[in-house]
mmCIF file of C-alpha atoms in Angstrom:
data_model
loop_
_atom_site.group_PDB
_atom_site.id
_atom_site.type_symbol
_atom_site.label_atom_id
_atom_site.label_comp_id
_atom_site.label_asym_id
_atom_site.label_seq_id
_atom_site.Cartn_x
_atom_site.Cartn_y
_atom_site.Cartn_z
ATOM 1 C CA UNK A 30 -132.563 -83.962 92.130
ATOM 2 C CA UNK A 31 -135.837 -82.423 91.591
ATOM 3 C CA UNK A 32 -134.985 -79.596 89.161
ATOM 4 C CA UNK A 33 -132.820 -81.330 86.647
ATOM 5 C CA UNK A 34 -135.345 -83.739 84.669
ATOM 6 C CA UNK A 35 -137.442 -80.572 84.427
ATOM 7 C CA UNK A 36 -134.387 -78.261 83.202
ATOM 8 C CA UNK A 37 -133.784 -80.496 80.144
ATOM 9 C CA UNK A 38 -136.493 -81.394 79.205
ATOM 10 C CA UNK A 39 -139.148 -78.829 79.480
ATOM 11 C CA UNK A 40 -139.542 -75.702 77.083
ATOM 12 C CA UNK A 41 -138.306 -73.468 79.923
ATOM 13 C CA UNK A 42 -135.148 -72.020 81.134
ATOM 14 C CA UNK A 43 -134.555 -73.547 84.379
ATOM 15 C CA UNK A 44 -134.146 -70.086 86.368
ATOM 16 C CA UNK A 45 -138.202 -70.269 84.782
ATOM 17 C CA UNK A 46 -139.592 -73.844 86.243
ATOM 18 C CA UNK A 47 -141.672 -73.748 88.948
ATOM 19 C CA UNK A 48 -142.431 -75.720 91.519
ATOM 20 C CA UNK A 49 -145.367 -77.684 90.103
ATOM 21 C CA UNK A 50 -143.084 -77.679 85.918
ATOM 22 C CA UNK A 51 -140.116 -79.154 88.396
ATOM 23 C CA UNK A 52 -142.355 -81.793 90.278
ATOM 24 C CA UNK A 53 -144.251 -82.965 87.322
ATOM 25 C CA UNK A 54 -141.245 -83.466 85.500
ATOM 26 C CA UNK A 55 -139.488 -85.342 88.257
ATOM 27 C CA UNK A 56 -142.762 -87.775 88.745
ATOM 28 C CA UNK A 57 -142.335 -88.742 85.258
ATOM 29 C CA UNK A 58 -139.139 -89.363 85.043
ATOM 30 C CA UNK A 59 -139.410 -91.658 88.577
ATOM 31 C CA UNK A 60 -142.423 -93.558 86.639
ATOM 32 C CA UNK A 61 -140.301 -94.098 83.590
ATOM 33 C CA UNK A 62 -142.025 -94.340 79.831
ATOM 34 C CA UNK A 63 -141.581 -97.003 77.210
ATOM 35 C CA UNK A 64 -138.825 -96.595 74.960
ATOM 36 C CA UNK A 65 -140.150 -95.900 70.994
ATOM 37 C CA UNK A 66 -138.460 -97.849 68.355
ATOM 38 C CA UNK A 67 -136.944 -94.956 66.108
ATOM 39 C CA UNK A 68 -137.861 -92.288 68.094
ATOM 40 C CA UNK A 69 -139.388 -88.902 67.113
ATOM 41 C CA UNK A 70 -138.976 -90.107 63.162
ATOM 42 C CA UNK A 71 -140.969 -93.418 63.627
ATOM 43 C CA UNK A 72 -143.451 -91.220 65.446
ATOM 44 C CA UNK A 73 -143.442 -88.340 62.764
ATOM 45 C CA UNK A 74 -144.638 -91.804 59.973
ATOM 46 C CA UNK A 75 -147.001 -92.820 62.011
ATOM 47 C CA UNK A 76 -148.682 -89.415 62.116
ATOM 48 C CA UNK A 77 -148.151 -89.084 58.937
ATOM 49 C CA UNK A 78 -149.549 -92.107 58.114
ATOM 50 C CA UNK A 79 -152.608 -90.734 59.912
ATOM 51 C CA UNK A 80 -152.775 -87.844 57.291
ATOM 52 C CA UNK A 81 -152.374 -90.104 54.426
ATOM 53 C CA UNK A 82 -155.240 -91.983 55.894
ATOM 54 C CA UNK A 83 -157.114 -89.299 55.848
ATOM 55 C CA UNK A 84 -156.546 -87.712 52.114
ATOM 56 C CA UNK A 85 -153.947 -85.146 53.331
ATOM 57 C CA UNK A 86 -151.434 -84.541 51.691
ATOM 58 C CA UNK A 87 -148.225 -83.674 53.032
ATOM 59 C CA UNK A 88 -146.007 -81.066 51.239
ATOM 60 C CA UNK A 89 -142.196 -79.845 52.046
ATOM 61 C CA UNK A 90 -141.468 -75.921 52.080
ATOM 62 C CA UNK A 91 -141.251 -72.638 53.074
ATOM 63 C CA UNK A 92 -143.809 -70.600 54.077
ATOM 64 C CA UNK A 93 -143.668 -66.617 51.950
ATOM 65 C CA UNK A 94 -146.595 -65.632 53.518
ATOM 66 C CA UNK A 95 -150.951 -66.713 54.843
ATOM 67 C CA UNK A 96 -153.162 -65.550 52.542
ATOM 68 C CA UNK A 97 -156.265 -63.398 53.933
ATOM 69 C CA UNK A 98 -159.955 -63.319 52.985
ATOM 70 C CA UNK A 99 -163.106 -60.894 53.683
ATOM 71 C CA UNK A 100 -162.881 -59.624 57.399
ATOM 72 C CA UNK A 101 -158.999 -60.987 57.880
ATOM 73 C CA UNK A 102 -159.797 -64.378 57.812
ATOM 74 C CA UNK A 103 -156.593 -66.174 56.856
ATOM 75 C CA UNK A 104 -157.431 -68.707 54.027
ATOM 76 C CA UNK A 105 -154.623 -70.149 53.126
ATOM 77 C CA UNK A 106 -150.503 -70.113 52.646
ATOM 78 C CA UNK A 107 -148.262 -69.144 49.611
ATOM 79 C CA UNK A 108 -144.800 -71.399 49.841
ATOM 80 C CA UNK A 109 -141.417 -69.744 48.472
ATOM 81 C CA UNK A 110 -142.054 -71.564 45.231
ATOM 82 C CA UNK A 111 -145.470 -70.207 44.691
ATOM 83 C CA UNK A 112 -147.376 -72.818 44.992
ATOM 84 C CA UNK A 113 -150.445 -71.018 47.287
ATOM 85 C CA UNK A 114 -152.896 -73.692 49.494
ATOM 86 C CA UNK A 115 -156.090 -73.115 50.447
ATOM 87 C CA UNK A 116 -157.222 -74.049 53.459
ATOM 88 C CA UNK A 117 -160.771 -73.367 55.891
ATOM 89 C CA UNK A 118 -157.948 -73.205 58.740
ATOM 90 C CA UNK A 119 -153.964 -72.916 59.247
ATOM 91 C CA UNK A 120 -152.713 -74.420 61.915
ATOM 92 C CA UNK A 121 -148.968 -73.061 62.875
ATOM 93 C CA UNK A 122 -146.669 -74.758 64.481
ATOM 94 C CA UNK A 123 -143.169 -72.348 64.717
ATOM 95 C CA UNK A 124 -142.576 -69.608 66.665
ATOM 96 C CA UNK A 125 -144.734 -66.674 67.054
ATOM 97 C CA UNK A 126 -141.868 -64.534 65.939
ATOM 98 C CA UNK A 127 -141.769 -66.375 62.285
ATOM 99 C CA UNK A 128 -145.612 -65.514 62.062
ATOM 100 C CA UNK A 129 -145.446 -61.343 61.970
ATOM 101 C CA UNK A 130 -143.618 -61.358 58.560
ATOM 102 C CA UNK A 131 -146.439 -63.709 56.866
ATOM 103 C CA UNK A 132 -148.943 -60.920 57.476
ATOM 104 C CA UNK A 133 -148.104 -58.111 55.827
ATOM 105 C CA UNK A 134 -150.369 -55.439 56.825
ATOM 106 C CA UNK A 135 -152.185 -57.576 59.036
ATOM 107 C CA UNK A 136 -148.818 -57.907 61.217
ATOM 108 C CA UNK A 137 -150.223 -55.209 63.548
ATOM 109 C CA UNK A 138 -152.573 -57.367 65.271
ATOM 110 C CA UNK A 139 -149.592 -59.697 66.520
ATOM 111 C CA UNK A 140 -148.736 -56.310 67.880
ATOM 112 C CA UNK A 141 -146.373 -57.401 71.666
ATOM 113 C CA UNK A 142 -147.212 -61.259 70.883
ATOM 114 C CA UNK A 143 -143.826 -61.993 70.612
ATOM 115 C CA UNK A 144 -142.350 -59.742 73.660
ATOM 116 C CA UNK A 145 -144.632 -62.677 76.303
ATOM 117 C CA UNK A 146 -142.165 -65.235 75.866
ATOM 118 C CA UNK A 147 -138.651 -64.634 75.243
ATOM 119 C CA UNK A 148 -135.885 -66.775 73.838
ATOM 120 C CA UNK A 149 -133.550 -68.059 76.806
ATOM 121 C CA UNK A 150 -131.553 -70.860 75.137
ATOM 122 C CA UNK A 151 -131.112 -73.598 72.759
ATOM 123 C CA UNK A 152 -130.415 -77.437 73.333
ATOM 124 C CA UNK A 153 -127.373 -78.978 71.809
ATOM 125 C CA UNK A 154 -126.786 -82.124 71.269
ATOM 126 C CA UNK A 155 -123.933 -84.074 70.455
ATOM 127 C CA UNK A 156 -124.207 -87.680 68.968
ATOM 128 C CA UNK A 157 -121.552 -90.316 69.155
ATOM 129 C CA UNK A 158 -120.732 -93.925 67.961
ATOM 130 C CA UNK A 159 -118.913 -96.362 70.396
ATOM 131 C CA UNK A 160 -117.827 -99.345 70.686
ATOM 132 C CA UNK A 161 -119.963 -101.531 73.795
ATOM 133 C CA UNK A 162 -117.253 -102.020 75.553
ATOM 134 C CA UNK A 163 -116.801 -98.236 76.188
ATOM 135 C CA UNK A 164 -120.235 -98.316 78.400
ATOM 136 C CA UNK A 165 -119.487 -98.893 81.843
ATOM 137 C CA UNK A 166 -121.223 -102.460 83.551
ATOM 138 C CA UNK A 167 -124.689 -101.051 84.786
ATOM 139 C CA UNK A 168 -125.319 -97.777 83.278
ATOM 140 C CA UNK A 169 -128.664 -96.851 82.298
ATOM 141 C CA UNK A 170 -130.214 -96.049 79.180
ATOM 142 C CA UNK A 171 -130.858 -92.608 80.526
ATOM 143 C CA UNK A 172 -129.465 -90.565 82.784
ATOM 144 C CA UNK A 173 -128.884 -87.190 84.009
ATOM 145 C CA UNK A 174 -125.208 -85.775 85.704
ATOM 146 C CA UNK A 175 -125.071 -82.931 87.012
ATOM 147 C CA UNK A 176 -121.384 -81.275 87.600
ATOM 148 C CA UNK A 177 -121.949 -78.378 90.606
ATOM 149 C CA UNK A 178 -125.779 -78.509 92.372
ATOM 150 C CA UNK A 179 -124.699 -74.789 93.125
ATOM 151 C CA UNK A 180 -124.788 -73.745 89.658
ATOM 152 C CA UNK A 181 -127.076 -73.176 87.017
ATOM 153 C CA UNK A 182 -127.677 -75.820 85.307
ATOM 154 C CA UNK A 183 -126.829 -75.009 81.792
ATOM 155 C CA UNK A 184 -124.039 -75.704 79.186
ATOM 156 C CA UNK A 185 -121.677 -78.455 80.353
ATOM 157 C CA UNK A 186 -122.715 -78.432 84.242
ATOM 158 C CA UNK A 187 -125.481 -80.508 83.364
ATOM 159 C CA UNK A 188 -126.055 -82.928 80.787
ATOM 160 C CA UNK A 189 -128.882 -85.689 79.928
ATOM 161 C CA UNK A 190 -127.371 -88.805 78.042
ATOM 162 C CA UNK A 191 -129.252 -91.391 76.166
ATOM 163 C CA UNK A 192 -128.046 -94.564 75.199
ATOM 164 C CA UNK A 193 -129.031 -96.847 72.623
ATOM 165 C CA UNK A 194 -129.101 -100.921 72.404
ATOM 166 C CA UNK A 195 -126.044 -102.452 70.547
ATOM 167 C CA UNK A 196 -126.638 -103.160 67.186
ATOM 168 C CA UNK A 197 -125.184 -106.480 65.598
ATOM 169 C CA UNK A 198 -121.567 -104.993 65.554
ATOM 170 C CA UNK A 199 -121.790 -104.086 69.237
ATOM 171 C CA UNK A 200 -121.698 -100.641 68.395
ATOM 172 C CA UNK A 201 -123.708 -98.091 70.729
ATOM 173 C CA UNK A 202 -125.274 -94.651 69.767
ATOM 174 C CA UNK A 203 -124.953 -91.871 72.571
ATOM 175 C CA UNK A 204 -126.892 -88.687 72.846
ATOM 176 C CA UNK A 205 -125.394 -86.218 75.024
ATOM 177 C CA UNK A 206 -127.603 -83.036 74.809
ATOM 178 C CA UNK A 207 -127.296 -80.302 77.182
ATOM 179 C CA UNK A 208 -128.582 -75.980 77.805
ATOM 180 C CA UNK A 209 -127.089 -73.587 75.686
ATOM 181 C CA UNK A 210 -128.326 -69.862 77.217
ATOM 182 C CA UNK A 211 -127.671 -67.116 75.008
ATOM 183 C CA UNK A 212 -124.974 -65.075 75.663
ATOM 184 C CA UNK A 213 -124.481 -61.679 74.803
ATOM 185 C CA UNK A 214 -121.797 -60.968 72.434
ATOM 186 C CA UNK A 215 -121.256 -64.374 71.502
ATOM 187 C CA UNK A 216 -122.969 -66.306 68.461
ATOM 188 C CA UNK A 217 -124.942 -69.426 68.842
ATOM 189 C CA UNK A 218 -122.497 -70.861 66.722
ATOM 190 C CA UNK A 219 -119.183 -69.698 68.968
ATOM 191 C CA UNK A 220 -121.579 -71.461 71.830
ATOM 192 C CA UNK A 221 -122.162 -74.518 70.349
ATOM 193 C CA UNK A 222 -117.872 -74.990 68.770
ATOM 194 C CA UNK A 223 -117.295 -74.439 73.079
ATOM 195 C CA UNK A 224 -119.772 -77.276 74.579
ATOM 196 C CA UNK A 225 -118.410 -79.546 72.006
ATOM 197 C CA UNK A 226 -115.615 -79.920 73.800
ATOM 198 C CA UNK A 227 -116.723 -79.420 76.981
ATOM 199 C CA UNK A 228 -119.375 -82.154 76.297
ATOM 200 C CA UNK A 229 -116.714 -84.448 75.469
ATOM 201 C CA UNK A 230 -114.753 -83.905 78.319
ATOM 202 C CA UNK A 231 -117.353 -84.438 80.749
ATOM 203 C CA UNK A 232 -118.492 -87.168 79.366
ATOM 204 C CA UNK A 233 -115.004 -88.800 80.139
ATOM 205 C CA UNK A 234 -115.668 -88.399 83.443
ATOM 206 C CA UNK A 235 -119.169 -90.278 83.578
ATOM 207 C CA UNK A 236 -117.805 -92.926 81.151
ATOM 208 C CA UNK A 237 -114.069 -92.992 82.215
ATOM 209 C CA UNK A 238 -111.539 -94.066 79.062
ATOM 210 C CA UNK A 239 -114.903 -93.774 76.578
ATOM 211 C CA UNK A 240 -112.904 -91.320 74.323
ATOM 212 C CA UNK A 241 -110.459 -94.472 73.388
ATOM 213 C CA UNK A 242 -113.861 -96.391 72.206
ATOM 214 C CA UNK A 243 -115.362 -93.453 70.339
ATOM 215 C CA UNK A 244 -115.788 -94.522 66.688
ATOM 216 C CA UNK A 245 -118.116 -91.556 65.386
ATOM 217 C CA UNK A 246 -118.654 -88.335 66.382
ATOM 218 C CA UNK A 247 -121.401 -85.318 65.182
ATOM 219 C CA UNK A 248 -123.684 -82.582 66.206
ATOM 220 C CA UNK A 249 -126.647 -82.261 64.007
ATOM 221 C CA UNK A 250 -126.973 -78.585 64.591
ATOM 222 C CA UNK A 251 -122.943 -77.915 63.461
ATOM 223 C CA UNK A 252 -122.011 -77.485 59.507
ATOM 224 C CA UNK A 253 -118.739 -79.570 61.215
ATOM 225 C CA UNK A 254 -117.457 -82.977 59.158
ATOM 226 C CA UNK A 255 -118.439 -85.718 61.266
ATOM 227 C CA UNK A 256 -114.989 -87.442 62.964
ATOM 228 C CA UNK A 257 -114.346 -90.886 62.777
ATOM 229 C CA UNK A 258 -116.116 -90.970 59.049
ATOM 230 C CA UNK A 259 -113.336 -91.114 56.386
ATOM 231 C CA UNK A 260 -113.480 -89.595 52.825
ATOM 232 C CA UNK A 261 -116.070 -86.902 51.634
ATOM 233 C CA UNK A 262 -119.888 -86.948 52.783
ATOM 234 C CA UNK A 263 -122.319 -84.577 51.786
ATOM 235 C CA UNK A 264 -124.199 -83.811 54.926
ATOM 236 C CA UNK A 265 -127.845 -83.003 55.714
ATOM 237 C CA UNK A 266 -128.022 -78.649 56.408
ATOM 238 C CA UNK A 267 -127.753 -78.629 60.081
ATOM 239 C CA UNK A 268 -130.990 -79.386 62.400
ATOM 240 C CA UNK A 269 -132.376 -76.331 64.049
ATOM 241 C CA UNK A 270 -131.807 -76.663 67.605
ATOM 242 C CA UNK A 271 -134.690 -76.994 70.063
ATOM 243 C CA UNK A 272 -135.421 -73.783 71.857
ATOM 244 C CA UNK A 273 -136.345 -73.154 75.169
ATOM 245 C CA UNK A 274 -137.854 -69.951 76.658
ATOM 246 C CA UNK A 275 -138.512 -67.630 79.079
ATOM 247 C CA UNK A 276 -142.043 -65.995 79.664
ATOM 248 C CA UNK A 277 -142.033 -62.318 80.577
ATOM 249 C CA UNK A 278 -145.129 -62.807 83.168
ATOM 250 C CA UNK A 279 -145.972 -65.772 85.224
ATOM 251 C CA UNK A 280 -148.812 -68.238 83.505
ATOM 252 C CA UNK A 281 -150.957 -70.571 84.876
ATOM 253 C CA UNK A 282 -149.023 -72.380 87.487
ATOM 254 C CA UNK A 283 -146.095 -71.421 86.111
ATOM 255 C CA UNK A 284 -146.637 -73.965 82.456
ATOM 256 C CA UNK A 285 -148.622 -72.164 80.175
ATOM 257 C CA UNK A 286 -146.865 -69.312 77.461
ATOM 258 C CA UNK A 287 -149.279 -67.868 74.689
ATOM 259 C CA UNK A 288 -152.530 -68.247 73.880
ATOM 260 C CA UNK A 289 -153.555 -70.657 70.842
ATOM 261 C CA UNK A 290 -155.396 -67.610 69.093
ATOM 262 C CA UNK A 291 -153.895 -64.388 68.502
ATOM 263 C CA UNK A 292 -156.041 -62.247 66.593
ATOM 264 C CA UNK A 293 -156.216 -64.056 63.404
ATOM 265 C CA UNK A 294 -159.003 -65.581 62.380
ATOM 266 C CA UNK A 295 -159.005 -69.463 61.297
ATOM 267 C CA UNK A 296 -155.728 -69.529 62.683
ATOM 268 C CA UNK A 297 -154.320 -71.854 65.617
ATOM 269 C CA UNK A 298 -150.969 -71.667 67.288
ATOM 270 C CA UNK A 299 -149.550 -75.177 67.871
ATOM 271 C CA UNK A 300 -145.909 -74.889 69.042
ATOM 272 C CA UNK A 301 -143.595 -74.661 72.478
ATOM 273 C CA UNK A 302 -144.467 -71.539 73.377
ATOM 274 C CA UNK A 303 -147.750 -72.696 74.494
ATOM 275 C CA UNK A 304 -147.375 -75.096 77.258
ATOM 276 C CA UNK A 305 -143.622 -75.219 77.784
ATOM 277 C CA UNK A 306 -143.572 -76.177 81.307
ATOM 278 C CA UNK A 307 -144.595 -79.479 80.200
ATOM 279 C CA UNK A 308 -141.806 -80.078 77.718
ATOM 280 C CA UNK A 309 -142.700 -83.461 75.509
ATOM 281 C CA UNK A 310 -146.465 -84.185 77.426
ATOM 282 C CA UNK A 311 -147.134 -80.300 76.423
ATOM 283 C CA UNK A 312 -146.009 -80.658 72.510
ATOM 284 C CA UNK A 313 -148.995 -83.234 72.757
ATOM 285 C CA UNK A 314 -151.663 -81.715 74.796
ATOM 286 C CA UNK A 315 -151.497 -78.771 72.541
ATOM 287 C CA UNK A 316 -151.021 -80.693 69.359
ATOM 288 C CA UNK A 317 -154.555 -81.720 70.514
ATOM 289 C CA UNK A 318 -156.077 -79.164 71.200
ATOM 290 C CA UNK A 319 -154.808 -77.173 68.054
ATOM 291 C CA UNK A 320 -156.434 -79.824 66.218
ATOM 292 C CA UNK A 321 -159.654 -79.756 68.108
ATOM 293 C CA UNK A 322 -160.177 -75.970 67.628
ATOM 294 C CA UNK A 323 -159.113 -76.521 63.853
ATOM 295 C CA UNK A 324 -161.909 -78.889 63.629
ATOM 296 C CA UNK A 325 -164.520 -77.731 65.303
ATOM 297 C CA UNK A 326 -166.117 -74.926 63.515
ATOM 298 C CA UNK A 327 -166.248 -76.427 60.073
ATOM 299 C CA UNK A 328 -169.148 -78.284 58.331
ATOM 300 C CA UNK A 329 -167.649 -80.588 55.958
ATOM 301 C CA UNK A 330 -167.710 -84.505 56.581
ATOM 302 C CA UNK A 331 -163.490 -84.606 57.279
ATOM 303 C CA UNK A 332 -161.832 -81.243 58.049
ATOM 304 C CA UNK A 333 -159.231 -82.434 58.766
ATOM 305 C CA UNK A 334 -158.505 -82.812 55.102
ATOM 306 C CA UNK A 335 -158.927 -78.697 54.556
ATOM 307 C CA UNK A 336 -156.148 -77.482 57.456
ATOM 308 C CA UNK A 337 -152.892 -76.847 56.720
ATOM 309 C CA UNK A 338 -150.593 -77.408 59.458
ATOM 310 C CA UNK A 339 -147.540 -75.364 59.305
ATOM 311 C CA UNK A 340 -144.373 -76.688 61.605
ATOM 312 C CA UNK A 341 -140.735 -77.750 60.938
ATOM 313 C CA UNK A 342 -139.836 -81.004 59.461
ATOM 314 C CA UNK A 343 -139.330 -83.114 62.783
#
């Protein structure tokens, strides 16, 4: 009861959560939150609107490598295309492990960064179209089912489904997203092809006879044809699945990963390895507070305008 809100939803591995990561967790979830219109895209426009508000500009690509000035101060970013941006500050918002091979020689100062929080697992999440009448009288829009208490709660033995309003054809959209650990000898790809199925399965038993009402079916993070969708569709390259980790020593009150700085000058760290015992609530916090250090030595009028903030898409 009180680890499972925790276990899918914050950046840790649930053999991870403590006490206080599980509790907080739970409170929230008891409280409930207001459901967001679009979800995480409608929130990505309005922050982007915020940029745009602000003369930023707002560029897609792929990072080659930062740029360094007089003393190792990073001044910028070179993008895959060549295109290089200047910036008074970079703020970066992937994984500490996609940050060494920017460097070059000044990789050495990220020296054991990487080895404080280790990888324990992906999310995968499995999306589906039904008709209404395949959600039973009374079910929630969210919910979490958990198969065996006894056992970790991870791939199929615990799942968090979301469920969407009908739309004007009384069609439903289901999100069924659940823990993918990684397992030794076995891709992330094998992993995901497995809980597919598994997914599907389960789900049969919280929604009994739903497989009769499905109408479409698709992972985002699988290179798999959607079913249900007739003729040929060029799809979108798959979405990177969310990671979750694993730090190698105990933070503060068992929440907090790595540090914002790590050696580089005018650069900020901005991503889930910061605060991942506080899953969403922590992507915000340290949003925030990557911004305010980003901010906060320079002189101009609107810094904000001479960042760059490095991060995935979403």
């Amino acid at each position: 009861l009180f680890a499972a809100p925790a276990a899918m939803t914050a950046g840790l591995g649930a053999d991870a959560l403590t006490a206080v990561a599980r509790l907080r967790t739970f409170d929230q979830w008891r409280h409930g939150a207001p459901r967001l219109i679009g979800d995480m895209r409608t929130l990505r426009e309005l922050f982007l609107e915020k940029f745009d508000n602000h003369g930023g500009d707002v560029k897609i690509g792929h990072p080659a490598e930062l740029t360094f000035g007089w003393g190792g101060k990073v001044t910028g970013m070179v993008l895959d295309d060549g295109d290089e941006l200047g910036a008074g500050h970079v703020v970066f918002a992937q994984p500490v492990s996609e940050l060494e091979p920017l460097c070059g020689k000044h990789a050495k100062k990220l020296q054991g960064i990487d080895e404080e929080v280790e990888l324990a697992g992906y999310r995968y999440m499995l999306n589906l179209v039904i008709d209404e009448v395949g959600v039973p009288e009374g079910m929630g829009h969210a919910l979490l089912y958990v198969d065996d208490p006894e056992q970790p709660l991870t791939g199929s033995n615990a799942i968090m489904v979301h469920v969407s309003e009908p739309d004007s054809e009384a069609n439903v959209a289901l999100s069924a997203t659940v823990n993918c650990p990684i397992a030794e000898g076995r891709t992330v790809e094998q992993s995901f092809a497995d809980l597919r199925v598994q997914v599907r399965e389960k789900l049969e038993r919280i929604m009994p006879f739903v497989t009769d009402h499905v109408l479409v079916a698709h992972s985002p993070h699988e290179r798999l044809p959607a079913e249900g969708i007739d003729g040929e569709f060029e799809l979108d390259e798959p979405v990177e699945p969310e990671p979750y980790w694993a730090p190698t020593s105990p933070g503060f009150l068992g929440i907090s990963g790595l540090p914002y700085q790590v050696g580089l000058k005018n650069l900020t760290l901005c991503n889930s390895q910061i605060l991942p015992g506080l899953g969403l609530e922590g992507h915000f916090e340290v949003g925030w507070q990557a911004a305010r250090i980003a901010l906060g030595g320079s002189k101009k009028k609107d810094p904000l305008a001479t960042s760059v903030f490095a991060g995935a898409e979403r």
